[in-house]
Amino acid sequence: MNVKYRESITRINDKETEIKSKNILKLKEVNNMLRIEKIKRMLENMGKSEIIRGTSKCARFFVCDTTDIVKEAKKIHGLDPIATTIFGKLLTATAMMGKDLKNEKDLVTVKVNGDGPYGNMLATGNMKGEVKGYIGNPEDKFHQIIDENGNFIKDETGQVRFIGNGTMQVIKDLGLRDPFSGVTKINEEDIADIIAHYFLLSEQIKSVVALGVKLDENGEVKRAGGYLVQLLPGVEDGFIDKLENKLQQIRTITELLEGGMSLEQIVELLYEDISVFEEETDVDGAHKKVYVEDFEILEKSELEYKCNCTKEKFYKGLITLGKEEIDKILEEEGKIQVECHFCGKKYDFGKEDFKNL
């Protein structure tokens, strides 16, 4: 091989190496940009609870990130990890049910009455995305689920009865003379299953409900969220069946959120590759046509843990005690102090507050 030929080959190799190096650098830049964008999305979503609602040919859906709401509830009520998880799921479900209301003054209340340590819970929500609630003190019922060695007691099905046996009541105040009320028995420990059971029996709506609260090793809330997909009237169960099968293959809602997925991306994932059959009739008789289920996002809005308590509202409640009882309490205690179950705010009332009574 002569010198000129070797030099030519060397220049070609050097050029190829230079091109490869530039391509590698560009690829690294693109990857870095993608990582930065992913981090930006995660930071934008942190500390903000949001919900989207939408519809498709077969169903309507709600998907939400309730991380901030559950964090606030934990802080207000001083919840332990078990209470944070169970109560956080109830708040998440109530937030989605609230967004399904039609008018600003409408209110949905979900009340759980179980005989387990964590069976006394209540949450309310409205269409503005405001949610609040409380959970009863579990300490006096711990003996039901913890033995003398400090281990959880399981029932015959292998479950620990945190909520226990009882009922869940849903009350919808729609501004009518009588509010709508539906009650279902608690047959499961998972709030999502209880909610789905309620919709099926009380409102005759087949639903897929997923709720999640993920805590870190210190019991602090990392992520919380959920989705509710409900079959539209007159639609066959095939769509819900396909969706339920798909949910067994994908990650949980909290894992999806923690991985940086937006609510829109989660909806896309839920609907991805889901095909159902639409029956048509032609001259040859009935046949089935496959189509892909399209969806439309109708609204995206923020959610908030918000209590609307005021001193005036508590005053109206106190005067129902009557002047004699109020004077007696003031004489013994010097003041009347009330505390809001929903936000923990305390209000003090003295003689001056009742001088016109």
GROMACS .gro file of N, CA, C and O in nm, residues 97 108-111 167-172 179-185 198-199 201-203:
model
   92
   97MET      N    1  -6.556   1.209   4.220
   97MET     CA    2  -6.703   1.211   4.225
   97MET      C    3  -6.756   1.354   4.232
   97MET      O    4  -6.861   1.385   4.175
  108VAL      N    5  -7.111   1.633   4.718
  108VAL     CA    6  -7.116   1.489   4.740
  108VAL      C    7  -7.043   1.457   4.870
  108VAL      O    8  -6.935   1.511   4.896
  109THR      N    9  -7.104   1.373   4.951
  109THR     CA   10  -7.045   1.330   5.077
  109THR      C   11  -7.035   1.178   5.077
  109THR      O   12  -7.133   1.109   5.048
  110VAL      N   13  -6.916   1.129   5.106
  110VAL     CA   14  -6.894   0.984   5.113
  110VAL      C   15  -6.859   0.950   5.257
  110VAL      O   16  -6.758   0.997   5.310
  111LYS      N   17  -6.944   0.868   5.318
  111LYS     CA   18  -6.927   0.835   5.460
  111LYS      C   19  -6.907   0.686   5.476
  111LYS      O   20  -6.989   0.605   5.433
  167THR      N   21  -7.090  -0.022   5.637
  167THR     CA   22  -7.153   0.032   5.516
  167THR      C   23  -7.080   0.157   5.468
  167THR      O   24  -7.008   0.222   5.544
  168MET      N   25  -7.098   0.187   5.341
  168MET     CA   26  -7.054   0.314   5.286
  168MET      C   27  -7.176   0.385   5.229
  168MET      O   28  -7.253   0.326   5.152
  169GLN      N   29  -7.194   0.509   5.268
  169GLN     CA   30  -7.308   0.588   5.222
  169GLN      C   31  -7.260   0.704   5.137
  169GLN      O   32  -7.164   0.774   5.172
  170VAL      N   33  -7.325   0.723   5.024
  170VAL     CA   34  -7.296   0.836   4.936
  170VAL      C   35  -7.418   0.927   4.933
  170VAL      O   36  -7.529   0.882   4.900
  171ILE      N   37  -7.399   1.053   4.969
  171ILE     CA   38  -7.508   1.150   4.972
  171ILE      C   39  -7.475   1.260   4.871
  171ILE      O   40  -7.369   1.323   4.879
  172LYS      N   41  -7.566   1.283   4.777
  172LYS     CA   42  -7.548   1.389   4.678
  172LYS      C   43  -7.654   1.497   4.701
  172LYS      O   44  -7.773   1.473   4.679
  179PRO      N   45  -8.197   1.514   4.927
  179PRO     CA   46  -8.072   1.471   4.862
  179PRO      C   47  -8.079   1.325   4.821
  179PRO      O   48  -8.151   1.245   4.882
  180PHE      N   49  -8.003   1.290   4.717
  180PHE     CA   50  -7.993   1.150   4.676
  180PHE      C   51  -7.901   1.078   4.774
  180PHE      O   52  -7.797   1.130   4.814
  181SER      N   53  -7.939   0.958   4.813
  181SER     CA   54  -7.858   0.881   4.907
  181SER      C   55  -7.854   0.735   4.865
  181SER      O   56  -7.958   0.676   4.834
  182GLY      N   57  -7.734   0.680   4.861
  182GLY     CA   58  -7.718   0.539   4.829
  182GLY      C   59  -7.626   0.473   4.931
  182GLY      O   60  -7.529   0.535   4.977
  183VAL      N   61  -7.657   0.350   4.968
  183VAL     CA   62  -7.579   0.279   5.069
  183VAL      C   63  -7.538   0.143   5.015
  183VAL      O   64  -7.618   0.076   4.948
  184THR      N   65  -7.415   0.104   5.043
  184THR     CA   66  -7.369  -0.029   5.005
  184THR      C   67  -7.292  -0.091   5.120
  184THR      O   68  -7.229  -0.020   5.200
  185LYS      N   69  -7.299  -0.222   5.130
  185LYS     CA   70  -7.223  -0.292   5.234
  185LYS      C   71  -7.075  -0.294   5.199
  185LYS      O   72  -7.038  -0.297   5.081
  198TYR      N   73  -7.022   0.019   4.498
  198TYR     CA   74  -7.131   0.115   4.518
  198TYR      C   75  -7.192   0.157   4.384
  198TYR      O   76  -7.314   0.156   4.367
  199PHE      N   77  -7.107   0.196   4.289
  199PHE     CA   78  -7.158   0.242   4.159
  199PHE      C   79  -7.240   0.134   4.089
  199PHE      O   80  -7.343   0.163   4.028
  201LEU      N   81  -7.409  -0.129   4.229
  201LEU     CA   82  -7.534  -0.164   4.296
  201LEU      C   83  -7.629  -0.046   4.312
  201LEU      O   84  -7.750  -0.061   4.295
  202SER      N   85  -7.576   0.071   4.346
  202SER     CA   86  -7.663   0.185   4.377
  202SER      C   87  -7.696   0.272   4.256
  202SER      O   88  -7.803   0.331   4.249
  203GLU      N   89  -7.604   0.281   4.160
  203GLU     CA   90  -7.628   0.365   4.043
  203GLU      C   91  -7.630   0.286   3.912
  203GLU      O   92  -7.644   0.343   3.804
   0.00000   0.00000   0.00000
